PDB file of C-alpha atoms in Angstrom:
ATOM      1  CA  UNK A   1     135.307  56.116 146.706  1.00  0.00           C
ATOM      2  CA  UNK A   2     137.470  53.233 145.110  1.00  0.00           C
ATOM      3  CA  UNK A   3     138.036  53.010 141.252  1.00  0.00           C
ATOM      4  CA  UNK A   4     139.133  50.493 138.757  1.00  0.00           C
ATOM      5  CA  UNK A   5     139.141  50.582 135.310  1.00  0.00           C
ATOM      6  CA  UNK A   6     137.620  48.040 133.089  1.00  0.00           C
ATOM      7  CA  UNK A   7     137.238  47.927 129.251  1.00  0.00           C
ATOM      8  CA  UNK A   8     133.634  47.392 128.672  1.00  0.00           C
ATOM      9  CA  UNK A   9     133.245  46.341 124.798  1.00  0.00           C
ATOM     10  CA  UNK A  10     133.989  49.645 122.682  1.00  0.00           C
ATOM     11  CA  UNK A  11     133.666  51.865 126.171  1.00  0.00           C
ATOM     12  CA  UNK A  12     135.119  52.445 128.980  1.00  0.00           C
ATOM     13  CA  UNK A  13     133.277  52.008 132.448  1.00  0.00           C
ATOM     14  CA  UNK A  14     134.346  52.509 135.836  1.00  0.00           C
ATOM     15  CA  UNK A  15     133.658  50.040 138.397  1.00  0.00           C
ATOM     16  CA  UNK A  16     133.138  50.623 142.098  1.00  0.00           C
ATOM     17  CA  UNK A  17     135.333  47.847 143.645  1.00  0.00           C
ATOM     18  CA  UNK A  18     133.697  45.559 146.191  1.00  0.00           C
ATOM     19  CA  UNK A  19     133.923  46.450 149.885  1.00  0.00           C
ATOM     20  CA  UNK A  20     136.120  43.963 151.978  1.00  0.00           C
ATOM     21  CA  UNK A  21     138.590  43.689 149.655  1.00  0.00           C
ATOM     22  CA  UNK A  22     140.882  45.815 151.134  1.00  0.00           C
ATOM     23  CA  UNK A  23     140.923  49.959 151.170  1.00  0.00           C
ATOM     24  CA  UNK A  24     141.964  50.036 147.670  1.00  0.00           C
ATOM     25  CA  UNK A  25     139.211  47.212 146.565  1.00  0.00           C
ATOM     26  CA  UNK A  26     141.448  45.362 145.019  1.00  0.00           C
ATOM     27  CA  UNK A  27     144.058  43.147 147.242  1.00  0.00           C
ATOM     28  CA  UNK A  28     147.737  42.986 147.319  1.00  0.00           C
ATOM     29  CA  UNK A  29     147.392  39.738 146.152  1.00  0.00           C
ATOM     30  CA  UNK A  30     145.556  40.621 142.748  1.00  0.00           C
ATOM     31  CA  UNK A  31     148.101  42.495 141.040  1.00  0.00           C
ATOM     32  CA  UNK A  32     151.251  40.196 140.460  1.00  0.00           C
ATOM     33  CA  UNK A  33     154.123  40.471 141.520  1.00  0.00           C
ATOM     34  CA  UNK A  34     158.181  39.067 141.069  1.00  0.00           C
ATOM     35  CA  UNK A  35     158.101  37.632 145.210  1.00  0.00           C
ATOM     36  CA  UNK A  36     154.565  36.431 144.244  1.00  0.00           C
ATOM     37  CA  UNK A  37     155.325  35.047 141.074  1.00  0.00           C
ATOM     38  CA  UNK A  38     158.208  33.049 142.693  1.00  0.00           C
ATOM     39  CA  UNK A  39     156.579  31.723 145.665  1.00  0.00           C
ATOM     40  CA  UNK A  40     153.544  30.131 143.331  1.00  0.00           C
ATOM     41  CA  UNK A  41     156.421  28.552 140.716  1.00  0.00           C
ATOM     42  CA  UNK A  42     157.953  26.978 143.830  1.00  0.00           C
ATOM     43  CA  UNK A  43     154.828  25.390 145.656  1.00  0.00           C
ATOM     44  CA  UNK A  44     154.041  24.134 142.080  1.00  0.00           C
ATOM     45  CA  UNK A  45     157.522  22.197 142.110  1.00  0.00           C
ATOM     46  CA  UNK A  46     157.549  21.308 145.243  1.00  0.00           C
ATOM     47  CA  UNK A  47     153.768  20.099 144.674  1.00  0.00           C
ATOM     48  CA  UNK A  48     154.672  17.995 141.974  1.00  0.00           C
ATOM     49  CA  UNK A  49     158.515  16.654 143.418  1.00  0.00           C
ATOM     50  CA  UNK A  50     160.458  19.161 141.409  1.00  0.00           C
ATOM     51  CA  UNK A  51     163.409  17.743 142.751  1.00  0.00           C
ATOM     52  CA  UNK A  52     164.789  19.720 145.499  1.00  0.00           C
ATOM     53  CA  UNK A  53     165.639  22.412 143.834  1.00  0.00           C
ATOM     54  CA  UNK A  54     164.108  26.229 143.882  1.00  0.00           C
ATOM     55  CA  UNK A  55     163.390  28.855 141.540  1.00  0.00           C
ATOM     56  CA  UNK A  56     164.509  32.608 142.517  1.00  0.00           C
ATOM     57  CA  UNK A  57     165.500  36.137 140.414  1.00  0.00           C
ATOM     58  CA  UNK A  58     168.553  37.116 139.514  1.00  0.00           C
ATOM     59  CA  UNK A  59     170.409  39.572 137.584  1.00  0.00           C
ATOM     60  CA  UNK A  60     172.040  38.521 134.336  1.00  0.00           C
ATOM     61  CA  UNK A  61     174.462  39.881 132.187  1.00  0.00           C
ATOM     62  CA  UNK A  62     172.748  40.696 129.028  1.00  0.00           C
ATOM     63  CA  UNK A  63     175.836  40.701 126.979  1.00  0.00           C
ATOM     64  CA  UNK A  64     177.455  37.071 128.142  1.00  0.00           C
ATOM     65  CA  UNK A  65     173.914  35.716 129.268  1.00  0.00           C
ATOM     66  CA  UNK A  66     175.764  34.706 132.520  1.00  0.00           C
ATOM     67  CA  UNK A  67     173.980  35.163 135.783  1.00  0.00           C
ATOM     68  CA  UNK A  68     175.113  37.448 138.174  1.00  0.00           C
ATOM     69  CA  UNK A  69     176.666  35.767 141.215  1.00  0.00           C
ATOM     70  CA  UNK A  70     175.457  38.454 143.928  1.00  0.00           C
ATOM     71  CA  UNK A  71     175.068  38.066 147.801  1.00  0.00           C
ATOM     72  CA  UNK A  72     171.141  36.604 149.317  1.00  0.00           C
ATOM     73  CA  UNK A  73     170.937  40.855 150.515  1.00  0.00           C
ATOM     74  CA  UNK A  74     171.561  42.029 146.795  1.00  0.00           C
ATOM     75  CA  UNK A  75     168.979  39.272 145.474  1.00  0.00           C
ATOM     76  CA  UNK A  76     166.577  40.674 147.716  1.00  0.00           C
ATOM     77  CA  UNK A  77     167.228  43.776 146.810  1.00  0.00           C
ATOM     78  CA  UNK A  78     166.728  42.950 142.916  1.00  0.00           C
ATOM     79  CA  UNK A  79     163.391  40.866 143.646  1.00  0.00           C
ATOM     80  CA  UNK A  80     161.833  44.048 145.564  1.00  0.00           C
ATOM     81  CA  UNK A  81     163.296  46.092 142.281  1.00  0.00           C
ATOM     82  CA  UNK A  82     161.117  43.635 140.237  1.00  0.00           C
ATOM     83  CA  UNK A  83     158.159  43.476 142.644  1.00  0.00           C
ATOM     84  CA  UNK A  84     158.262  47.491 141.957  1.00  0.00           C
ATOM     85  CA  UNK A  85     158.218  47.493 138.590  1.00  0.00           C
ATOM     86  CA  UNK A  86     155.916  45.113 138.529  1.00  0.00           C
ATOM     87  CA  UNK A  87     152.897  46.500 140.469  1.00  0.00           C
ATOM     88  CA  UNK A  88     153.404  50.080 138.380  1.00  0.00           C
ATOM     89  CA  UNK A  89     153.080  48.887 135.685  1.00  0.00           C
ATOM     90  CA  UNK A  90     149.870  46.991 136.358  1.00  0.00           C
ATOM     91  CA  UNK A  91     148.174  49.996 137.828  1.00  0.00           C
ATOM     92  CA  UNK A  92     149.784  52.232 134.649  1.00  0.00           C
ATOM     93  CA  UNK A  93     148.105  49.765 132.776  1.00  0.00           C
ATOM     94  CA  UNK A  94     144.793  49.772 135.155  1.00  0.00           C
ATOM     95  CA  UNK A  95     144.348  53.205 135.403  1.00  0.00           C
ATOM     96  CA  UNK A  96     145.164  54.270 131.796  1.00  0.00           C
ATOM     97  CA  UNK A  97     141.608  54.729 130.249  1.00  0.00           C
ATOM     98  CA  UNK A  98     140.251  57.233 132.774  1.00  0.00           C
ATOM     99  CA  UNK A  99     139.994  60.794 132.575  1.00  0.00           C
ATOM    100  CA  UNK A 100     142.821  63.139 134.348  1.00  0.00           C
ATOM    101  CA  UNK A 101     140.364  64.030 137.432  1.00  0.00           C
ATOM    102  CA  UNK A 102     139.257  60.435 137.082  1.00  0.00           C
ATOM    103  CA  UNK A 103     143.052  59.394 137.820  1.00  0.00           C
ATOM    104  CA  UNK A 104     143.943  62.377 140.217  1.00  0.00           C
ATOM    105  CA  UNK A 105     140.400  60.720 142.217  1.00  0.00           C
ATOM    106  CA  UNK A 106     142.452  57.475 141.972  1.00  0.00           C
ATOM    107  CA  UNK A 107     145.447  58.902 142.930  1.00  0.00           C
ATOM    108  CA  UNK A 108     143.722  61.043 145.870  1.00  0.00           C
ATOM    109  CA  UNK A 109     142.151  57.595 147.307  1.00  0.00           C
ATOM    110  CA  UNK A 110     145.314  56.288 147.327  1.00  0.00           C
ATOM    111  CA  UNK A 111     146.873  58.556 149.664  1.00  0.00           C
ATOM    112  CA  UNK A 112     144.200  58.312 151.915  1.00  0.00           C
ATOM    113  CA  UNK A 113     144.807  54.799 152.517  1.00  0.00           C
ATOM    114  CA  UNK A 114     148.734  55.753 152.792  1.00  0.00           C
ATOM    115  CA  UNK A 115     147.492  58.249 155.369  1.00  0.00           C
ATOM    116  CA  UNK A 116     146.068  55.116 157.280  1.00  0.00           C
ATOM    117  CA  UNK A 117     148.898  52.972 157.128  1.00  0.00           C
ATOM    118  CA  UNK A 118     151.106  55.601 158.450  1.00  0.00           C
ATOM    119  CA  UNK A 119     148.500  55.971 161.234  1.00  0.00           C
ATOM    120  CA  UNK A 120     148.655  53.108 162.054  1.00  0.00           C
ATOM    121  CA  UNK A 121     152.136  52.070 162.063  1.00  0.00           C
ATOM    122  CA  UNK A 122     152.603  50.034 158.924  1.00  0.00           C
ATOM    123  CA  UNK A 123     154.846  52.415 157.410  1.00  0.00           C
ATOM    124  CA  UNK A 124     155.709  49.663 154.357  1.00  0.00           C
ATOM    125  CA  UNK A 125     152.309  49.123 153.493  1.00  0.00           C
ATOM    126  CA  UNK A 126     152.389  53.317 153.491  1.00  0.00           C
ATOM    127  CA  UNK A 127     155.294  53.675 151.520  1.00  0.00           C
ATOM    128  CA  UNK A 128     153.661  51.247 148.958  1.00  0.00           C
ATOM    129  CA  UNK A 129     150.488  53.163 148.613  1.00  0.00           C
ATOM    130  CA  UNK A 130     152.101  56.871 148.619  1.00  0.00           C
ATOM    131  CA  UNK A 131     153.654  55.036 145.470  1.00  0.00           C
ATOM    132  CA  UNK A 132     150.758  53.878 144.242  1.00  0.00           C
ATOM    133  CA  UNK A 133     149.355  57.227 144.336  1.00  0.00           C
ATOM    134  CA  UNK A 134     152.326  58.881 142.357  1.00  0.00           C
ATOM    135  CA  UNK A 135     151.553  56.314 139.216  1.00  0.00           C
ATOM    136  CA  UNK A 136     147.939  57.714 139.264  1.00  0.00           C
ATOM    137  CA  UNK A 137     149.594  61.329 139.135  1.00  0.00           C
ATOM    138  CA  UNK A 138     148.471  63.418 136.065  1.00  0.00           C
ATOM    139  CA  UNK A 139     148.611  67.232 135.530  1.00  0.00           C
ATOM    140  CA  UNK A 140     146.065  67.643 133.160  1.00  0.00           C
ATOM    141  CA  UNK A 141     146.225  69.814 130.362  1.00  0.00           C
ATOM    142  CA  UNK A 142     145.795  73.276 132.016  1.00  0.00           C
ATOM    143  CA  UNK A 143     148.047  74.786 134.807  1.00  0.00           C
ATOM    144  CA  UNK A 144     144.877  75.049 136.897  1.00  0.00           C
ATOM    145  CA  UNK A 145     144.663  70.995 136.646  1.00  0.00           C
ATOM    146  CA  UNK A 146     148.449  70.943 137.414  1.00  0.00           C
ATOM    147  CA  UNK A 147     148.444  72.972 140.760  1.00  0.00           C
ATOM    148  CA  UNK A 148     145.594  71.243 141.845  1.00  0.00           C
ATOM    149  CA  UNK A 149     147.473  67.612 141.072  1.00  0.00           C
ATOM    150  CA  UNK A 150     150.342  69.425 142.917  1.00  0.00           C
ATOM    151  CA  UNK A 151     148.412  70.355 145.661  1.00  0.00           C
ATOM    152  CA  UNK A 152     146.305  67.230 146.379  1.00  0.00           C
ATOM    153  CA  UNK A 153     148.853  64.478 145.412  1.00  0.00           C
ATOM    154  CA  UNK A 154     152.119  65.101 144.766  1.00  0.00           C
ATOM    155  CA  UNK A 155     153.320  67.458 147.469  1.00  0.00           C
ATOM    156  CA  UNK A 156     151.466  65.740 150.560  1.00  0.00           C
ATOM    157  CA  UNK A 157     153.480  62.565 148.970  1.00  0.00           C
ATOM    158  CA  UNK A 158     156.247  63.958 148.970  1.00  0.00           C
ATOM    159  CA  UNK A 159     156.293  65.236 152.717  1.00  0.00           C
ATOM    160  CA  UNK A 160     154.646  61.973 153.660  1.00  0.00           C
ATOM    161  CA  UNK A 161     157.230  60.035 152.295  1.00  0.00           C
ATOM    162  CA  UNK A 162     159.880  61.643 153.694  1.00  0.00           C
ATOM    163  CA  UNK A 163     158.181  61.329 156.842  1.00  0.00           C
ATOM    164  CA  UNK A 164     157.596  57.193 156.266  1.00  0.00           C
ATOM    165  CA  UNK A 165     161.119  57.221 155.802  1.00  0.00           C
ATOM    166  CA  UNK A 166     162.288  59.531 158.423  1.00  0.00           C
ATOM    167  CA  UNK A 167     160.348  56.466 160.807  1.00  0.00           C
ATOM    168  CA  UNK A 168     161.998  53.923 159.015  1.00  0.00           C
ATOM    169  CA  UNK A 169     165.237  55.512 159.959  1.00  0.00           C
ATOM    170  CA  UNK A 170     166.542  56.383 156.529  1.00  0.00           C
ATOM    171  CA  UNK A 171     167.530  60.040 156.629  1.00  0.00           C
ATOM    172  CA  UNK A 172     169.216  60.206 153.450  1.00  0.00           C
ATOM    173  CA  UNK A 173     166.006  59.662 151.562  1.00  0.00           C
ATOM    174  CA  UNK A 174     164.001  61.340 153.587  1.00  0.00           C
ATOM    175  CA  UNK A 175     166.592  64.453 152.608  1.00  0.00           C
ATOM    176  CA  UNK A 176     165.683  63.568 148.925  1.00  0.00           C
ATOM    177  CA  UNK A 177     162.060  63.895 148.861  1.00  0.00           C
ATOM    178  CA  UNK A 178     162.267  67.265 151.154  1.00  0.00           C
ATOM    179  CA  UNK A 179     164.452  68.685 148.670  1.00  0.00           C
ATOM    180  CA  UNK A 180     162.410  67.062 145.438  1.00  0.00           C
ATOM    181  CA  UNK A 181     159.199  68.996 147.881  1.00  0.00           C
ATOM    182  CA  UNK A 182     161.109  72.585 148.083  1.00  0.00           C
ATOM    183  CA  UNK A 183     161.890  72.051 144.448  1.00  0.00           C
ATOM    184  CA  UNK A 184     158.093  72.595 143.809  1.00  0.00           C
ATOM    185  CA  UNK A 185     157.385  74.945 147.163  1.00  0.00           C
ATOM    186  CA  UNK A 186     160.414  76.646 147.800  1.00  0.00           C
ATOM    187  CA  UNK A 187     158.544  77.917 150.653  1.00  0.00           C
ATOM    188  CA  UNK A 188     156.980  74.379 152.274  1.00  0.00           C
ATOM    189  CA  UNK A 189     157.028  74.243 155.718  1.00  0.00           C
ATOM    190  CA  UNK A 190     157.034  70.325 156.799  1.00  0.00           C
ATOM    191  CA  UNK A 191     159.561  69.593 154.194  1.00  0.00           C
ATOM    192  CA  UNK A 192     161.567  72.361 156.198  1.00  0.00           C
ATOM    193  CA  UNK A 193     160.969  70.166 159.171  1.00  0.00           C
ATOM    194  CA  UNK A 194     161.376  66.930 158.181  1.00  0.00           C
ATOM    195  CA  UNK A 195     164.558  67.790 156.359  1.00  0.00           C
ATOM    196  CA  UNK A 196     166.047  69.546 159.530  1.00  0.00           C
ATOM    197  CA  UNK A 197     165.475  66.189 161.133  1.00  0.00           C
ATOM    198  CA  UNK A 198     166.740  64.266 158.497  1.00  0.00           C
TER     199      UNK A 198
END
């Protein structure tokens, strides 16, 4: 079942999303990102002769002001940085007014769709969602609630992570979510695995 959280005058309701829309309900393209945000601000210019020129992110100095003069790979590197922070934060935001099992629901349906990715090969769109999922984390206020959110979310992420990245070909990160994984389950057997391949 998909989930979204809308402020509904004094209330709260939750809204099943529409079918179609993606396996979260809700497409990539509704939540707004840095990339996104740049692409629109250029077809606008270039829509309305803005001259030639191009808008893009960059880091800047915060105590001169001046812009950082870094190579295209490390602009790239900042916009997906952005994009990141970005999409959290909307689903922080999104997700904030429902109940812990409400969120570790969320959180669960987002793995599932990470599960599909992966299954199907897209291991970025995978990564993204096994993300997603980790926003939606919360323990709850008893230690029951907290080994279940352990259970159901945050260790399968882990180990699936590890293994998107593992695909990817990224062993050092892979290493780091194995041993974030045997932090919690000293005794975990796939992060044992996946960290002997990494």
């Amino acid at each position: 079942r998909v989930w979204a959280a809308a402020a509904a005058g004094a209330g709260r309701a939750l809204l099943s999303a529409p079918r179609g829309r993606g396996r979260s309900g809700m497409a990539d393209g509704e939540l707004l990102t840095a990339s996104r945000l740049v692409a629109r601000l250029n077809e606008h210019l270039s829509a309305a002769g803005g001259g030639g020129g191009e808008m893009e992110i960059r880091r800047c100095n915060r105590a001169t002001g001046e812009l950082d003069e870094t190579a295209e790979s490390e602009r790239a590197q900042t916009l997906r940085e952005a994009d990141f922070q970005m999409r959290t934060g909307q689903l922080a935001r999104l997700i904030a007014p429902l109940a812990p099992s409400e969120k570790l629901e969320w959180a669960v349906d987002r793995k599932d769709e990470a599960n599909a990715f992966f299954g199907e090969g897209d291991v970025d769109k995978a990564i993204s969602r096994y993300l997603d999922a980790m926003v939606g984390l919360d323990f709850g206020a008893s230690e029951s609630d907290s080994a279940r959110a352990r259970e159901l979310v945050q260790m399968p992420i882990l180990n699936n992570l590890a293994a998107c990245y593992l695909r990817k070909g990224e062993p050092r990160k892979a290493l780091e979510l194995c041993n974030e994984a045997l932090l919690l389950d000293p005794d975990g057997i796939k992060p044992r695995l996946r960290r002997a391949k990494a």
